[in-house]
Short mmCIF file of C-alpha atoms in Angstrom, two decimals:
data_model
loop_
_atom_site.label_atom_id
_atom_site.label_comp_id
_atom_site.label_asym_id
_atom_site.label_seq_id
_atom_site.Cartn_x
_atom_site.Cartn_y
_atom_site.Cartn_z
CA UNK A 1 -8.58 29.32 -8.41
CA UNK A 2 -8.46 30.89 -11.73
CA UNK A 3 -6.36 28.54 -13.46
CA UNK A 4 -7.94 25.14 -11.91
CA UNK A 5 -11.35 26.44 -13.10
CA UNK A 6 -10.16 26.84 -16.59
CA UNK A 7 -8.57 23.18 -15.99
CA UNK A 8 -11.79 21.79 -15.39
CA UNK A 9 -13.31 23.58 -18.52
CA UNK A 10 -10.80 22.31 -20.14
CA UNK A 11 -11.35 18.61 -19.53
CA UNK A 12 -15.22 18.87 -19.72
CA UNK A 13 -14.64 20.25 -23.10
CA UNK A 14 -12.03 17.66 -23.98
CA UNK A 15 -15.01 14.80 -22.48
CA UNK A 16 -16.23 11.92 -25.02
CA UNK A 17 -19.72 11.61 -24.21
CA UNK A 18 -22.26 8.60 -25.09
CA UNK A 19 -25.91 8.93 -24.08
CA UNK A 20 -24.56 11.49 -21.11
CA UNK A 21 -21.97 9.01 -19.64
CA UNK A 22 -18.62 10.26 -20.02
CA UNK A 23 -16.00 7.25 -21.35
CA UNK A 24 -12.89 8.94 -20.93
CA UNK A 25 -12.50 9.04 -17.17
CA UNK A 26 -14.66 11.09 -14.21
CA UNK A 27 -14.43 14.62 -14.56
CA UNK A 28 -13.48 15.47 -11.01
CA UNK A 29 -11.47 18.35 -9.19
CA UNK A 30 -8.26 16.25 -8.40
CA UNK A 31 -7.02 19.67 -6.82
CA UNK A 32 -10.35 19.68 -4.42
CA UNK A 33 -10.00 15.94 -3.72
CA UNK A 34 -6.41 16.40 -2.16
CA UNK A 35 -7.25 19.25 0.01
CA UNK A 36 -10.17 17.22 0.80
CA UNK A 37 -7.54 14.25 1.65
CA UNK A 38 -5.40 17.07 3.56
CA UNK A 39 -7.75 17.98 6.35
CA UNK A 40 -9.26 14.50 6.64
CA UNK A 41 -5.87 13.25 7.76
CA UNK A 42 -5.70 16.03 10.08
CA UNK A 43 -8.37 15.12 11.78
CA UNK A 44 -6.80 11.25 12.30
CA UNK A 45 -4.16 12.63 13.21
CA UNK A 46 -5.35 15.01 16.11
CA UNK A 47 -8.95 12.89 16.81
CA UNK A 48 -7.25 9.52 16.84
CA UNK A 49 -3.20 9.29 16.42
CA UNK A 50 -2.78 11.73 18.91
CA UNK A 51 -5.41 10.75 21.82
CA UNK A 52 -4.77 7.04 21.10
CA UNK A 53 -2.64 6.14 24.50
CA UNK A 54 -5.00 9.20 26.54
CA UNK A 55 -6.66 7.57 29.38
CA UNK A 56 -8.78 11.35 30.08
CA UNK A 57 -10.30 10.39 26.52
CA UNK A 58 -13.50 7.80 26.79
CA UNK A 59 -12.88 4.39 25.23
CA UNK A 60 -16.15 5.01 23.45
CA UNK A 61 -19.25 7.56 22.85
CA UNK A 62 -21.59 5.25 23.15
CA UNK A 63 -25.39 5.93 22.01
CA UNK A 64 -27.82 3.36 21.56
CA UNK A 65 -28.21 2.18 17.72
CA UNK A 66 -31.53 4.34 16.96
CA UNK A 67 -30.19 7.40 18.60
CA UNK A 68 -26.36 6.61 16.86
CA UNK A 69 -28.24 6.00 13.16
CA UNK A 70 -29.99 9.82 13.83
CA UNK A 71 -26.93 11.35 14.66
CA UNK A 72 -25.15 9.93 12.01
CA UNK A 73 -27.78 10.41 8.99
CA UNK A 74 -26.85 7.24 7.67
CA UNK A 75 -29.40 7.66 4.35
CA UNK A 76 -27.87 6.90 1.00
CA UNK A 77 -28.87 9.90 -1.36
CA UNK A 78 -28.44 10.18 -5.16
CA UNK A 79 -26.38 13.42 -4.56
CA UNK A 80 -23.28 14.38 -3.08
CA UNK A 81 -22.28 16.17 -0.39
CA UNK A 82 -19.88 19.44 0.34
CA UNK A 83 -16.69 19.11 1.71
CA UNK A 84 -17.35 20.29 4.95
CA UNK A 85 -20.28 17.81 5.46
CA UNK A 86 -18.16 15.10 4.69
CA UNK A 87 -15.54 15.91 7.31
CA UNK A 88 -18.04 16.55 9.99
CA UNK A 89 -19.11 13.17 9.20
CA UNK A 90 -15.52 12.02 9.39
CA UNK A 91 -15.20 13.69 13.16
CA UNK A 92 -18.58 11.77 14.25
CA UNK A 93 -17.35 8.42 12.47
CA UNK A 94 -14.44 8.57 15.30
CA UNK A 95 -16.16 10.04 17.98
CA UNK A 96 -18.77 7.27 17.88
CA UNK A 97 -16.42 4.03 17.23
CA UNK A 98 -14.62 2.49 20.15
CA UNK A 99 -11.42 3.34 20.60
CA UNK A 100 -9.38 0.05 19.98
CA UNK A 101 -6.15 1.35 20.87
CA UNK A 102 -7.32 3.30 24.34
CA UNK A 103 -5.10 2.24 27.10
CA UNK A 104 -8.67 1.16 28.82
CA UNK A 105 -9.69 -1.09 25.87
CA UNK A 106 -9.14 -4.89 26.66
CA UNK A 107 -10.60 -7.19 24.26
CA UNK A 108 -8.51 -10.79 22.83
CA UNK A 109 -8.34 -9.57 19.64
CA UNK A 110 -7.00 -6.15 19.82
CA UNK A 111 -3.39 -5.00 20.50
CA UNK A 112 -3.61 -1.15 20.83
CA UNK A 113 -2.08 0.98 18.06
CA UNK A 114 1.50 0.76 15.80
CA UNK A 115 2.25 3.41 14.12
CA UNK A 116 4.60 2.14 11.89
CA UNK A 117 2.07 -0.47 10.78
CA UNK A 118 -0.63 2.50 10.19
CA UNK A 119 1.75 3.80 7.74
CA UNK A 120 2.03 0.67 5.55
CA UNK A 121 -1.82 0.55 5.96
CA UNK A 122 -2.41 3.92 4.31
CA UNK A 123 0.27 3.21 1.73
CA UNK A 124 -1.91 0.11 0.78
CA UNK A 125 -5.09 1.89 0.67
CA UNK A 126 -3.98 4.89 -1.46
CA UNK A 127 -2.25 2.42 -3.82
CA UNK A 128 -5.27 0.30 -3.85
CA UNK A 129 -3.61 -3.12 -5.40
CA UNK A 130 -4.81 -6.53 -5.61
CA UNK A 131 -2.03 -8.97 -4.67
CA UNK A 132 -2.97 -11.84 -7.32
CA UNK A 133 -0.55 -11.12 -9.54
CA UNK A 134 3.37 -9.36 -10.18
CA UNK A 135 2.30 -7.50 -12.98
CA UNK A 136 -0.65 -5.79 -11.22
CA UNK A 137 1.31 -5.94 -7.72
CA UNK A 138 5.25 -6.33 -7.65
CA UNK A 139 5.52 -5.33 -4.29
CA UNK A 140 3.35 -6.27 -2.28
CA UNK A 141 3.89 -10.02 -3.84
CA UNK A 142 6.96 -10.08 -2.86
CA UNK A 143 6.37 -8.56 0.79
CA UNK A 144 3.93 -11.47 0.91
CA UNK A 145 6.30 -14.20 0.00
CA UNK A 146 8.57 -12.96 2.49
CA UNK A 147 6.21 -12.91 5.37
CA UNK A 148 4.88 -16.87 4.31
CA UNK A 149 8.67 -17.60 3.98
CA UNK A 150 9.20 -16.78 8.06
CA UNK A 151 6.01 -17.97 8.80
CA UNK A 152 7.11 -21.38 7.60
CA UNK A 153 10.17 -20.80 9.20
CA UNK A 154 8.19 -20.45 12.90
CA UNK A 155 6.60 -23.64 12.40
CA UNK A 156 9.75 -25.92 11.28
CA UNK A 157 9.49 -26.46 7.74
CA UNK A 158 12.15 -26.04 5.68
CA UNK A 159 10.22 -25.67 3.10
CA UNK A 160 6.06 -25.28 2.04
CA UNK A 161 3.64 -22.53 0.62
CA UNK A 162 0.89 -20.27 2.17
CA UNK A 163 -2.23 -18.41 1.60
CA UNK A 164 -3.71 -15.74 3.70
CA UNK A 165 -7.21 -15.25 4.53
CA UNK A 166 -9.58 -12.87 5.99
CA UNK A 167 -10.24 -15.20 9.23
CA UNK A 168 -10.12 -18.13 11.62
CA UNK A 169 -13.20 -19.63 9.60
CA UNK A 170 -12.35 -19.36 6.13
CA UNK A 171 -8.98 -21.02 6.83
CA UNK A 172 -10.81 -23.94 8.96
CA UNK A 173 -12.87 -24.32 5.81
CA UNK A 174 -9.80 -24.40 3.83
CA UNK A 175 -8.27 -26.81 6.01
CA UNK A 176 -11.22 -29.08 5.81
CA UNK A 177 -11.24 -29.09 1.81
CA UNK A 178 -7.83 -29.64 1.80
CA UNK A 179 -8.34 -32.77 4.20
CA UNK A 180 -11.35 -33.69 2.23
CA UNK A 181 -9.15 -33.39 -1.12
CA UNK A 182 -6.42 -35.62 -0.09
CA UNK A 183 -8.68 -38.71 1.25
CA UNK A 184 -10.70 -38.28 -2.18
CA UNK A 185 -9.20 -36.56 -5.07
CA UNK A 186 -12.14 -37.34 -7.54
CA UNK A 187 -14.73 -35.34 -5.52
CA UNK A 188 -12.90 -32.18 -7.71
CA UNK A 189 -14.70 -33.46 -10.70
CA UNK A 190 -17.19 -35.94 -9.72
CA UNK A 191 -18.78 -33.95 -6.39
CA UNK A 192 -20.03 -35.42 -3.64
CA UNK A 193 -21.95 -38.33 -5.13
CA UNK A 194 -20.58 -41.65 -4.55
CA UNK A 195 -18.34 -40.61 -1.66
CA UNK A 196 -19.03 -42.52 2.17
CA UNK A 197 -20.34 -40.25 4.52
CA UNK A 198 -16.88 -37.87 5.53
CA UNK A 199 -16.33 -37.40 9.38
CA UNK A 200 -14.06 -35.48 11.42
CA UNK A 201 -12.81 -35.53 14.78
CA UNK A 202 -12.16 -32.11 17.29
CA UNK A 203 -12.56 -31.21 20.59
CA UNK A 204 -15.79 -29.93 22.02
CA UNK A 205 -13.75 -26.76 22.92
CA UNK A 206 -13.22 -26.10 19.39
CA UNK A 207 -14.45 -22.90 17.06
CA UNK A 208 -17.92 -23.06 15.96
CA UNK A 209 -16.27 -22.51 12.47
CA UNK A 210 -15.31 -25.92 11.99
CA UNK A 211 -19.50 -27.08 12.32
CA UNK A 212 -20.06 -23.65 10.15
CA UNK A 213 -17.44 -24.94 7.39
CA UNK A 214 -19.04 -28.53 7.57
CA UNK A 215 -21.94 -27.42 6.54
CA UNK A 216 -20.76 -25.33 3.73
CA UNK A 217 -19.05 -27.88 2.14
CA UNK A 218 -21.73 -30.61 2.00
CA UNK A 219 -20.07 -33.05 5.10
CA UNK A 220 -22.44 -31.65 7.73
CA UNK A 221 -22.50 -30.74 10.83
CA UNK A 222 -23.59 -33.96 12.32
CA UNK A 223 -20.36 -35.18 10.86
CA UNK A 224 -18.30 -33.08 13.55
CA UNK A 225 -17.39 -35.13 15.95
CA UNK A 226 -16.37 -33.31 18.89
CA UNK A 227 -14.57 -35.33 22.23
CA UNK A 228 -13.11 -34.01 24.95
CA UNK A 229 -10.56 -36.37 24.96
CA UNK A 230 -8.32 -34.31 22.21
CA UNK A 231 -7.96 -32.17 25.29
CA UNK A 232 -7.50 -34.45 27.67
CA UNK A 233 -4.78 -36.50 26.46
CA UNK A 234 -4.38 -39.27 28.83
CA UNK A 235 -7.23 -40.92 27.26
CA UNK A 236 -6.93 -39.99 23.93
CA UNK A 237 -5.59 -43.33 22.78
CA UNK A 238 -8.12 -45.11 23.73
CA UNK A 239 -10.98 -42.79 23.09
CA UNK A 240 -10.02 -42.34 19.71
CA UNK A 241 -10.21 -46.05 18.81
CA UNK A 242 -13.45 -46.39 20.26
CA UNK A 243 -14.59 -43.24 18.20
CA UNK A 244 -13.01 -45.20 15.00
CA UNK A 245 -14.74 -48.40 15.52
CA UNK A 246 -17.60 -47.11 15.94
CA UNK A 247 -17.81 -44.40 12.78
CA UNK A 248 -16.55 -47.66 10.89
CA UNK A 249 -19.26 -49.34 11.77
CA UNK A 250 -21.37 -46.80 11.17
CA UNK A 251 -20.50 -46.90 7.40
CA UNK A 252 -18.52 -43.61 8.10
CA UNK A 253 -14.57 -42.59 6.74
CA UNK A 254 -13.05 -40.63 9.29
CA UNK A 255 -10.85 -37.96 7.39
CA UNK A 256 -9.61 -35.14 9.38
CA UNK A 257 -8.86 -34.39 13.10
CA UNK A 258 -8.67 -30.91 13.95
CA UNK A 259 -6.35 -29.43 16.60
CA UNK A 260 -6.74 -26.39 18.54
CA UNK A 261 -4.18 -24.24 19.86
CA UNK A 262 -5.81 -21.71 21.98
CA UNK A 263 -9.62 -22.39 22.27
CA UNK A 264 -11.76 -19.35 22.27
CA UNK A 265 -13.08 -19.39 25.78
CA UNK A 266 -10.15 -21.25 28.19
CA UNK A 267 -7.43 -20.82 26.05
CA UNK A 268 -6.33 -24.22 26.19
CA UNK A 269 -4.04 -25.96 23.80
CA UNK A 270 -4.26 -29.52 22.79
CA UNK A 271 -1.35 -31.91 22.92
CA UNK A 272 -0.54 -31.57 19.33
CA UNK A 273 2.47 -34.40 19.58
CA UNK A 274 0.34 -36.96 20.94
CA UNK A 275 -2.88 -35.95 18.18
CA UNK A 276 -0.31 -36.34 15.34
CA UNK A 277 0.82 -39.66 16.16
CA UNK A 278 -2.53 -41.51 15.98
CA UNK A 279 -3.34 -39.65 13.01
CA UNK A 280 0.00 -40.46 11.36
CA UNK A 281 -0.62 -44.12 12.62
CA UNK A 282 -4.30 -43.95 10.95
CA UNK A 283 -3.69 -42.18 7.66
CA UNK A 284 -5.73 -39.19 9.01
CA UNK A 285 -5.13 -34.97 8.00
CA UNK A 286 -3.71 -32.98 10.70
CA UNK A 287 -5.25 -29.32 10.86
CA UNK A 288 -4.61 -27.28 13.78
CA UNK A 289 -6.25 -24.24 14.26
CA UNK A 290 -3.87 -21.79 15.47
CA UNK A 291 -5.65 -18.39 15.22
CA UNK A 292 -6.31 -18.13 18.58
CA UNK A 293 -2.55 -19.17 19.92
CA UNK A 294 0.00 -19.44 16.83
CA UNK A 295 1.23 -16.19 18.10
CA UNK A 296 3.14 -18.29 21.02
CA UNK A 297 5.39 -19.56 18.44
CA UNK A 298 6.86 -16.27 18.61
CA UNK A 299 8.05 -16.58 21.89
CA UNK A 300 10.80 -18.38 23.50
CA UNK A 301 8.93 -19.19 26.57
CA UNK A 302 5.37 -20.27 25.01
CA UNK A 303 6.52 -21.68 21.86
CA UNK A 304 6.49 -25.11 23.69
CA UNK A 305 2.33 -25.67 23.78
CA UNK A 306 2.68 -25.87 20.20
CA UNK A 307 4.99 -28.59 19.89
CA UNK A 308 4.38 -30.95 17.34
CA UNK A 309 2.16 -28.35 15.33
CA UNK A 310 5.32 -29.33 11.82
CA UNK A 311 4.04 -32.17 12.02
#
């Protein structure tokens, strides 16, 4: 105790000070912070690791949101707090949150707990990088590459590039400005003035984040054209020249259909094959929105409803 307190006099004395801020770094306890880091794993470990596949444990505390924001004292102050507040609040932060990995717990987009992919997870957020480039992120670069690589791989390219994204939505809206890109180039530069009113074709099960990207990128959500017939392929033909006379005639340039494999609600997959010929007959952007079902391409039984989805 002796010798860390004369550490931290030491370092306060060695401080550059301007108008009270200090420029050379935050003066902190570093010996504090990893006890600090110590016992707040230890309570992961025994409050969440450890009762994570306990049915005797609840799924969740729950407590209505007026009664839940007392309890938890969620004012922001100008001060800190002591240690031992701060883990308190790290016991009622678990006790309070539903318990995604409880054997009990069934919700689409959950898949109880992996320990090995908790490690990696704390690795990343003690190293803290930002994969954007080598220099700042050699690793994890790298790791990403890899993972894009056999990605590509599931889907039957030989060959192609990746991003990933936070969501379903922001890669529909990627998707869509990718579509939007390739039938008009100039709109990088010269906006959307002077283009024909853009439509798009998808199924009426599809996400609501294909209206929602629509409208943030200036096509609209009128512009959506949604058909059942992308499900029901037996008709799709026909349907869709019907639907392409009559945006022609409507002054309208149809520029992307959008696929679904897995809709939200019924789970359904559309009959990718079949989509990708009349779009490859018609010039039209092929998007398929796989967040829902691309897992199936892991799987020698399933991988079959996304047929055609390399295409």
């Amino acid at each position: 105790a002796g010798n860390c307190k004369q550490e931290m006099l030491q370092k306060k004395k060695n401080a550059v000070l301007v108008d009270g801020v200090v420029l050379n770094g935050p003066i902190m306890d570093s010996k504090a912070g990893e006890k600090f880091v110590e016992e707040a794993c230890k309570i992961i470990m025994e409050e969440v690791i450890q009762k994570a596949d306990d049915v005797t444990e609840k799924v969740c505390e729950w407590r209505a949101p007026e009664t839940l924001k007392q309890i938890l004292d969620l004012e922001m102050r100008d001060t800190g707090e002591s240690h031992q507040k701060l883990l308190q609040r790290c016991r009622d932060v678990i006790q309070y949150s539903v318990k995604t990995s409880h054997p009990r717990f069934f919700n689409q987009l959950y898949a109880g707990i992996d320990y090995y992919s908790l490690v990696a997870r704390f690795i990343t957020e003690a190293l803290n990088p930002s994969v954007y480039t080598y220099e700042v992120s050699p690793v994890f670069l790298l790791v990403e590459e890899a993972v894009i690589k056999k990605m590509i791989e599931f889907i039957g390219w030989e060959e192609g590039d990746g991003i990933f994204n936070p969501g379903g939505s922001v890669s529909n809206m990627y998707a869509m400005n990718l579509a939007r890109y390739r039938f008009c180039p100039e709109i990088k530069e010269k906006g959307l003035s002077g283009l024909p009113r853009l439509v798009l074709f998808t199924s009426e099960e599809c996400h609501y984040s294909m209206k929602k990207a629509a409208s943030f990128l200036g096509i609209g959500t009128e512009n959506v054209q949604g058909t059942n017939t992308v499900v029901k392929c037996r008709r799709l033909r026909n349907e869709n020249q019907r639907i392409k006379r009559d945006v022609k005639y409507l002054g309208s340039a149809p520029f992307l259909v959008c696929a679904t494999a897995g809709t939200t609600v019924l789970g359904a997959f559309d009959p990718l094959d079949k989509i990708a010929d009349i779009c490859e007959k018609h010039g039209l952007w092929l998007h398929v929105d796989a967040s829902w079902g691309g897992s199936a391409l892991l799987s020698r039984k399933h991988s079959r409803l996304l047929h055609g989805i390399h295409r």
